[in-house]
mmCIF file of C-alpha atoms in Angstrom:
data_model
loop_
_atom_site.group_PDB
_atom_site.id
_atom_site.type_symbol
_atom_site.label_atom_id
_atom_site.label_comp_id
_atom_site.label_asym_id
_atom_site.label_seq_id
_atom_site.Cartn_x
_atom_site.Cartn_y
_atom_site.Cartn_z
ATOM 1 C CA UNK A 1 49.313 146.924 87.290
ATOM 2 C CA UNK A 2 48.883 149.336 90.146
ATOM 3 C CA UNK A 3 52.046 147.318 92.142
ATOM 4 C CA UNK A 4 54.153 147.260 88.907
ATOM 5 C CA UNK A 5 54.248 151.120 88.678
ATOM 6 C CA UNK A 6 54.727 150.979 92.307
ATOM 7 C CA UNK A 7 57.615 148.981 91.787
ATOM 8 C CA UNK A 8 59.152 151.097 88.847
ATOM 9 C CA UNK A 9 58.658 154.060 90.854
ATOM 10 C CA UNK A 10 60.395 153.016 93.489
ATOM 11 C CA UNK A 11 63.610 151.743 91.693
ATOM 12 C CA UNK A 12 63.999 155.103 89.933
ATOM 13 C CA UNK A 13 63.684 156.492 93.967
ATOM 14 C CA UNK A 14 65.875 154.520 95.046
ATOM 15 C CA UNK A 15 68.494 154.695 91.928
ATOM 16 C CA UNK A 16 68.383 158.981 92.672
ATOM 17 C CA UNK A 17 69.174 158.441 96.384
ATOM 18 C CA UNK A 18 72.249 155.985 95.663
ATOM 19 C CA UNK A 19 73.454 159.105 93.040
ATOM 20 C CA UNK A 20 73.543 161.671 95.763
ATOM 21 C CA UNK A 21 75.126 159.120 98.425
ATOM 22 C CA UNK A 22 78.022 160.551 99.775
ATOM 23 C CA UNK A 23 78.621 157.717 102.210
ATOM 24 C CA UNK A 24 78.762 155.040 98.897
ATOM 25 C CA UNK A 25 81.892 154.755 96.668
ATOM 26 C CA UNK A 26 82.361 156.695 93.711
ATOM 27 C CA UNK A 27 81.645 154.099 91.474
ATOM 28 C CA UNK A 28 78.722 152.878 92.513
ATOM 29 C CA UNK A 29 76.839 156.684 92.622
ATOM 30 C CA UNK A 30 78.234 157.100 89.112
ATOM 31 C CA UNK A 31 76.813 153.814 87.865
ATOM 32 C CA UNK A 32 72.935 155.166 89.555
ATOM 33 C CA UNK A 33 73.270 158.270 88.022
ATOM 34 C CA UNK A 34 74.174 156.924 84.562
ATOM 35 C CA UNK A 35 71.344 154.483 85.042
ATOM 36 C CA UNK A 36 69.102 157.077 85.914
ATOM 37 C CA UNK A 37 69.963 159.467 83.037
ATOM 38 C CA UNK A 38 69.706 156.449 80.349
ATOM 39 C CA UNK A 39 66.349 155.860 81.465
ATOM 40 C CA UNK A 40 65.139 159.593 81.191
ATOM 41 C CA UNK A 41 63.390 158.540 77.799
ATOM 42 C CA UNK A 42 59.949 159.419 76.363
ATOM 43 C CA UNK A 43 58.223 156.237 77.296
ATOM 44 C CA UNK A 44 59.811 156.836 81.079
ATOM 45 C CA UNK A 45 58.183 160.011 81.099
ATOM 46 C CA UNK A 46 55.087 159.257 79.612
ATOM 47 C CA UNK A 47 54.508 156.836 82.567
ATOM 48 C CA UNK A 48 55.489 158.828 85.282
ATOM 49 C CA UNK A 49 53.467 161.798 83.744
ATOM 50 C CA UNK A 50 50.530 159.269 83.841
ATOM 51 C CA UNK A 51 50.839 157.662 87.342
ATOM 52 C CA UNK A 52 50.772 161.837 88.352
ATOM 53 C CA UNK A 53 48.062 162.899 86.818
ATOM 54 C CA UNK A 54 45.407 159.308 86.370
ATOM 55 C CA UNK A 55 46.578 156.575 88.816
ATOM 56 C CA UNK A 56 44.495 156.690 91.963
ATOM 57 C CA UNK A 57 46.918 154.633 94.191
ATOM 58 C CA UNK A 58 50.210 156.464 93.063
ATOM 59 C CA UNK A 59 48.082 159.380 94.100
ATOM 60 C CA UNK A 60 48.747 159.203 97.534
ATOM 61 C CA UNK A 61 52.515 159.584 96.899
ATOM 62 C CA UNK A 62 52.227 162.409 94.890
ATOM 63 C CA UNK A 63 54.860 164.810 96.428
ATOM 64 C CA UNK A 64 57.394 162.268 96.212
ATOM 65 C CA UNK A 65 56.580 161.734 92.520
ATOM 66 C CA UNK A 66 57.061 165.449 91.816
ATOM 67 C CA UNK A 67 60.213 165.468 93.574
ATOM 68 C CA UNK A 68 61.707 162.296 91.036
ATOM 69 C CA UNK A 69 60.112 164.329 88.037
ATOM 70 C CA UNK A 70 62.148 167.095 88.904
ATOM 71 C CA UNK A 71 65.434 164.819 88.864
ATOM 72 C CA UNK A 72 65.412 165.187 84.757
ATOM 73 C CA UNK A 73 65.618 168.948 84.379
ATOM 74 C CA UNK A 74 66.465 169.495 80.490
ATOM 75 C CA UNK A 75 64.394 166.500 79.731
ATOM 76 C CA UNK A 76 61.169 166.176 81.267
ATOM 77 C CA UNK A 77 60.060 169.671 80.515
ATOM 78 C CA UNK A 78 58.880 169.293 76.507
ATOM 79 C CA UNK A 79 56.680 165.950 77.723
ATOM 80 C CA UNK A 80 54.940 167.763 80.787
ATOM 81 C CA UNK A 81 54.075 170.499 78.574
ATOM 82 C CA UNK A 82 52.827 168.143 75.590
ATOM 83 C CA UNK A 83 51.217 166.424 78.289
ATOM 84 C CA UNK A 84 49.540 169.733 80.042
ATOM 85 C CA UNK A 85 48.229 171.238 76.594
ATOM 86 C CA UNK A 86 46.411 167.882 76.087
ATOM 87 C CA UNK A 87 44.955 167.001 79.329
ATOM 88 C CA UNK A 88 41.449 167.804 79.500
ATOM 89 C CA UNK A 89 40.788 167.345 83.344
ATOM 90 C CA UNK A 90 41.064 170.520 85.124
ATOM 91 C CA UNK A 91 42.886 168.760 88.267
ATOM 92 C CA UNK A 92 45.781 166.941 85.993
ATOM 93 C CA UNK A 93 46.390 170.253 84.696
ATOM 94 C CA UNK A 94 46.971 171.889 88.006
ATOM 95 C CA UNK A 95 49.299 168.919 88.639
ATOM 96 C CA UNK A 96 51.378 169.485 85.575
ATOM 97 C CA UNK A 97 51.629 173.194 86.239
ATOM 98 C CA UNK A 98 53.097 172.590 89.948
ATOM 99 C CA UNK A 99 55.580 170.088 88.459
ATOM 100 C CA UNK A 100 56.631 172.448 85.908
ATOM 101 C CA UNK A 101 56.749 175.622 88.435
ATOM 102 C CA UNK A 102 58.821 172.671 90.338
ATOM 103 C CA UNK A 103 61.386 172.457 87.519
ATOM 104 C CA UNK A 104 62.163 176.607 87.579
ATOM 105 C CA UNK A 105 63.911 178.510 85.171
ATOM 106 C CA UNK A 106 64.436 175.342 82.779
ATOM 107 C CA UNK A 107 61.081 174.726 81.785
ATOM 108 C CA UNK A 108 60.600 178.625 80.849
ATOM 109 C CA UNK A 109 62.618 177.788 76.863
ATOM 110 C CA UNK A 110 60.005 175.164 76.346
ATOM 111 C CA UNK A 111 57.178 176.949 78.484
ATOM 112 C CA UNK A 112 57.525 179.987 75.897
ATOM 113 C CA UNK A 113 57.490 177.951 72.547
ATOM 114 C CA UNK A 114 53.976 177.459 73.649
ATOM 115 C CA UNK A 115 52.789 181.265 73.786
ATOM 116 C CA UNK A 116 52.295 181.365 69.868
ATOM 117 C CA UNK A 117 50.115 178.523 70.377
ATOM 118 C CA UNK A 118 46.338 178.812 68.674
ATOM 119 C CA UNK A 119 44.196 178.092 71.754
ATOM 120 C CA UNK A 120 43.509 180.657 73.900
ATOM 121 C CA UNK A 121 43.611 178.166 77.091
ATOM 122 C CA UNK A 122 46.995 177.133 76.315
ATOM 123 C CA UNK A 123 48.479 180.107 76.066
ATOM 124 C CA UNK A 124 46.841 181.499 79.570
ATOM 125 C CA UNK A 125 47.833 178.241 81.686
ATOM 126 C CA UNK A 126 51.275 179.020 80.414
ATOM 127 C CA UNK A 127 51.192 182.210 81.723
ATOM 128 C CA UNK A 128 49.762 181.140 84.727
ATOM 129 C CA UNK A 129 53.199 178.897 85.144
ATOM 130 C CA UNK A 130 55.562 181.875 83.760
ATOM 131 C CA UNK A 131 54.189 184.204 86.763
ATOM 132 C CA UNK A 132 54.573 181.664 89.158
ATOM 133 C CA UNK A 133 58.092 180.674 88.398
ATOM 134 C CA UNK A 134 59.047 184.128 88.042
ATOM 135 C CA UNK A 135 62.144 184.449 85.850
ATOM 136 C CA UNK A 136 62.814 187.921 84.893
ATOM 137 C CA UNK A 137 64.725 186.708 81.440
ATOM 138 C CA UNK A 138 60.706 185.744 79.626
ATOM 139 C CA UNK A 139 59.364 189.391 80.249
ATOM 140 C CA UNK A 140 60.218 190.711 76.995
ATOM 141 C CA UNK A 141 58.954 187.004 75.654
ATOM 142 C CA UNK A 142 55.638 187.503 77.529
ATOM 143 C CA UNK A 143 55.126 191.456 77.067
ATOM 144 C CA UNK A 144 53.149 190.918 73.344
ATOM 145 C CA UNK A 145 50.779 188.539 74.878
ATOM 146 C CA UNK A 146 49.403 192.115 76.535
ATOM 147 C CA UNK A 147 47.785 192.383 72.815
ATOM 148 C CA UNK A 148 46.220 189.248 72.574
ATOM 149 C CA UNK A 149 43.204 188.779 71.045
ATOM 150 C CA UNK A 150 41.458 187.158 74.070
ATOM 151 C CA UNK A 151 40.732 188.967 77.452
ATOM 152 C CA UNK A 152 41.653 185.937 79.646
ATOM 153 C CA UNK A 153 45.211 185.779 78.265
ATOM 154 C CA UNK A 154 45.813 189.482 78.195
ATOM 155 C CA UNK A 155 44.024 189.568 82.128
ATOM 156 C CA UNK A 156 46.855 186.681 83.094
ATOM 157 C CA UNK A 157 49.435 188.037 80.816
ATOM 158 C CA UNK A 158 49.491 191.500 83.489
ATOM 159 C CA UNK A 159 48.989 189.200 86.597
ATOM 160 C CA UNK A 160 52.376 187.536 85.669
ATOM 161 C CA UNK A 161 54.446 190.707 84.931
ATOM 162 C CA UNK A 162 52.921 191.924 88.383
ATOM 163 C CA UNK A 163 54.218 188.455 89.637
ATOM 164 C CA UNK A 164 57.951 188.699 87.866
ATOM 165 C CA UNK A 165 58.153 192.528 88.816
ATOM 166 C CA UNK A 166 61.335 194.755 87.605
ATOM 167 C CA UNK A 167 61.949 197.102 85.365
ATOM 168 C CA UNK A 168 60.643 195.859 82.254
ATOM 169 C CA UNK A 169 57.556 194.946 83.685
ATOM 170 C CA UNK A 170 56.885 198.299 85.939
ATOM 171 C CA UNK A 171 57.391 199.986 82.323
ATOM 172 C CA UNK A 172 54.637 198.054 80.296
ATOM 173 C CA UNK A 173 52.221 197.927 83.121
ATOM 174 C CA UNK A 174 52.944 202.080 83.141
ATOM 175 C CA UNK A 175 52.090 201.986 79.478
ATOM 176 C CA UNK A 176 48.816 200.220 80.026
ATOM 177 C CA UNK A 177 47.430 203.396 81.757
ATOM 178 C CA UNK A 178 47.117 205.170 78.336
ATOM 179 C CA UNK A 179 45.412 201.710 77.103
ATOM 180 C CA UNK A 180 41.949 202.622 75.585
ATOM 181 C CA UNK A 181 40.778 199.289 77.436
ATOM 182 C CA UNK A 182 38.959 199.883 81.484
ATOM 183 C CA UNK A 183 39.614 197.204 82.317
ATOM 184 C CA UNK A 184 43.197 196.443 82.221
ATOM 185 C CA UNK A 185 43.644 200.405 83.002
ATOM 186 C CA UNK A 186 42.248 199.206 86.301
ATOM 187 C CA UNK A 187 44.124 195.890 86.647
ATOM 188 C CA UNK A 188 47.490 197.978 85.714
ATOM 189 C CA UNK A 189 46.687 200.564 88.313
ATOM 190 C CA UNK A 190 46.300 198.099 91.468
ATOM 191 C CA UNK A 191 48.692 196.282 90.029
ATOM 192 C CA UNK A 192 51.866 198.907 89.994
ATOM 193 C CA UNK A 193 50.548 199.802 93.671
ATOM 194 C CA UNK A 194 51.216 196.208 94.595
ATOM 195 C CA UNK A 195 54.440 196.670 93.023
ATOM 196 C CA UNK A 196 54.980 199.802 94.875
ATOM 197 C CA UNK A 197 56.440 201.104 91.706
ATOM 198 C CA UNK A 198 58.045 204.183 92.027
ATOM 199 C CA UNK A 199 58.323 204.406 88.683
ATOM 200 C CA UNK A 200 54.561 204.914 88.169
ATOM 201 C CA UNK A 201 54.595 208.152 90.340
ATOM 202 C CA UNK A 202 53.775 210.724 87.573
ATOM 203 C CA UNK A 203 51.466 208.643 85.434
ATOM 204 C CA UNK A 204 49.485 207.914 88.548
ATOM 205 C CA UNK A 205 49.439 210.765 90.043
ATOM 206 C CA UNK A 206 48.456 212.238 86.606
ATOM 207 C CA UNK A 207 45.334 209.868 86.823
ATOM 208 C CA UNK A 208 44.660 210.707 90.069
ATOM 209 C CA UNK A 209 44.301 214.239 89.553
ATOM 210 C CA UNK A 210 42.752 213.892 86.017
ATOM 211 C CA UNK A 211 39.220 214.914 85.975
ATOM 212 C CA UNK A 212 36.041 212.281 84.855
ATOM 213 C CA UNK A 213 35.354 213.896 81.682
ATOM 214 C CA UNK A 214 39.000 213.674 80.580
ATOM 215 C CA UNK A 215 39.025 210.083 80.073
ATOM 216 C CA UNK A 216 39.002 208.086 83.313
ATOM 217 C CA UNK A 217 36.417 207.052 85.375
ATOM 218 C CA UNK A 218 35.747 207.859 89.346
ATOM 219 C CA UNK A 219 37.006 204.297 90.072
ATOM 220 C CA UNK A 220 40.035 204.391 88.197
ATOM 221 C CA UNK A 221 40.678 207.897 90.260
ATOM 222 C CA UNK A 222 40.135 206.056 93.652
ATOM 223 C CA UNK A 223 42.527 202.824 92.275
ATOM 224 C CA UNK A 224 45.459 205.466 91.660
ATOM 225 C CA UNK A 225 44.851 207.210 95.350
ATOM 226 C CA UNK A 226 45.048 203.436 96.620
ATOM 227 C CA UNK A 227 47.931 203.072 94.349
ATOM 228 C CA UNK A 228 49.327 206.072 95.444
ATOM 229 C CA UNK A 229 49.354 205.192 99.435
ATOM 230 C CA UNK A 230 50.521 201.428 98.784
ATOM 231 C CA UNK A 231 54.083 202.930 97.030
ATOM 232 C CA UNK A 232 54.415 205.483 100.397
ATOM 233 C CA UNK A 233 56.403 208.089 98.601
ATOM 234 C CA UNK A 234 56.505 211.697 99.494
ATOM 235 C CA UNK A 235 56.381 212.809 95.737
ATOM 236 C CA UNK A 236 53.109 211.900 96.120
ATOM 237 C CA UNK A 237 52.146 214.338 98.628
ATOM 238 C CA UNK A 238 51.254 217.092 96.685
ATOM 239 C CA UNK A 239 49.008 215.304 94.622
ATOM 240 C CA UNK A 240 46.890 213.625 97.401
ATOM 241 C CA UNK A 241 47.043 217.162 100.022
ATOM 242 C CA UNK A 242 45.016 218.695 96.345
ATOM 243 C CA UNK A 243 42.884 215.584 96.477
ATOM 244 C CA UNK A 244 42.321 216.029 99.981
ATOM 245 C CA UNK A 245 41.255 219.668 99.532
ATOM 246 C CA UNK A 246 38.820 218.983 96.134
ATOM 247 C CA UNK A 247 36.688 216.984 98.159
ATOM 248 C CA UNK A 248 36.874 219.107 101.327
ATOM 249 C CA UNK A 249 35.309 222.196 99.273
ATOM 250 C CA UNK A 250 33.089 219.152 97.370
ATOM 251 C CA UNK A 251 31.574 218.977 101.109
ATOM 252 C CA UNK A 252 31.154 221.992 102.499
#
């Protein structure tokens, strides 16, 4: 069984090389790449998906299986996913998500059908693969998964706007600052310093300067300082030189 997939895997190898052939005719690199395409079915799929993810000795030549997965973009992208919200073992699933990150941009139409879906752990390893592959046209697709009602997607829903970056994203993370929740306050803060968002400037240097009793911790103060120094600007001067003197008098 093991040698038959072996075998099967090999054809469909060999049947992408001979399409993207320059040095054999016309004719012949059409015919492999017709053949190839009519065989991008379901069942097709299904076993290479499989031989990924559960066959020990197609293991070994797992690279070279991601790279013929990736030779159906358009097609392979609904059965990976099916396959990854299914797939119990923690390793398959990290698997599926590289072959999907593989595939880009294309797999983010299906990748976002799934952020409705009504498991928590679903919804975060899709976000996990959205901030990886990094395609600026899902923020506004991803931005309401910052309300979610579990932690773990909402944590991983900011961690992949940090990862997209731009505009859109600098602006929601900015927004989180006034969030009644610590924790992404904090997350938002370190966050838009990695970003070195200039954007943030006033709202962190508003934290920064913003007393403990007015709503934000001594941590949160220290995060926007950090924040502060990781963007370099000199509109932040001001803020930190008053900083700098509060806790000179604090010492003397």
């Amino acid at each position: 069984q093991d040698e038959g997939a072996h075998l099967v895997i090999r054809a469909l190898q060999r049947l992408r090389r001979y399409g993207g052939d320059p040095k054999l005719a016309p004719s012949r690199r059409r015919t492999a790449e017709e053949t190839l395409d009519a065989l991008g079915r379901e069942d097709t799929f299904d076993f290479l998906i499989h031989c990924l993810c559960h066959n020990p000795e197609v293991r070994e030549s797992r690279e070279r299986l991601l790279s013929l997965i990736a030779a159906f973009p358009g097609k392979i992208e609904a059965p990976l996913m099916r396959h990854l919200a299914g797939e119990g073992d923690a390793q398959a699933r990290k698997v599926l998500g590289t072959a999907l990150i593989r595939l880009g941009a294309t797999a983010t139409p299906v990748l976002t059908e799934y952020l409705s879906d009504s498991r928590w752990f679903v919804v975060r390893n899709v976000m996990v693969i959205l901030g990886e592959i990094r395609d600026q046209q899902t923020t506004a697709q991803i931005v309401p998964l910052l309300n979610h009602e579990d932690l773990r997607v909402r944590r991983e829903t900011l961690r992949a706007l940090t990862k997209i970056g731009g505009r859109g994203a600098e602006n929601n993370l900015i927004r989180i600052l006034e969030s009644d929740d610590g924790e992404m306050r904090r997350q938002a803060i370190l966050s838009l310093g990695a970003l070195k968002s200039t954007l943030a400037l006033p709202a962190l240097t508003e934290l920064a300067s913003r007393k403990e009793n007015k709503g934000v911790s001594q941590e949160e103060r220290k995060e926007a300082v950090i924040a502060l120094g990781l963007i370099g600007s000199r509109e932040a001067l001001p803020c930190l030189a008053g900083i700098l003197k509060q806790i000179g008098r604090a010492h003397v």
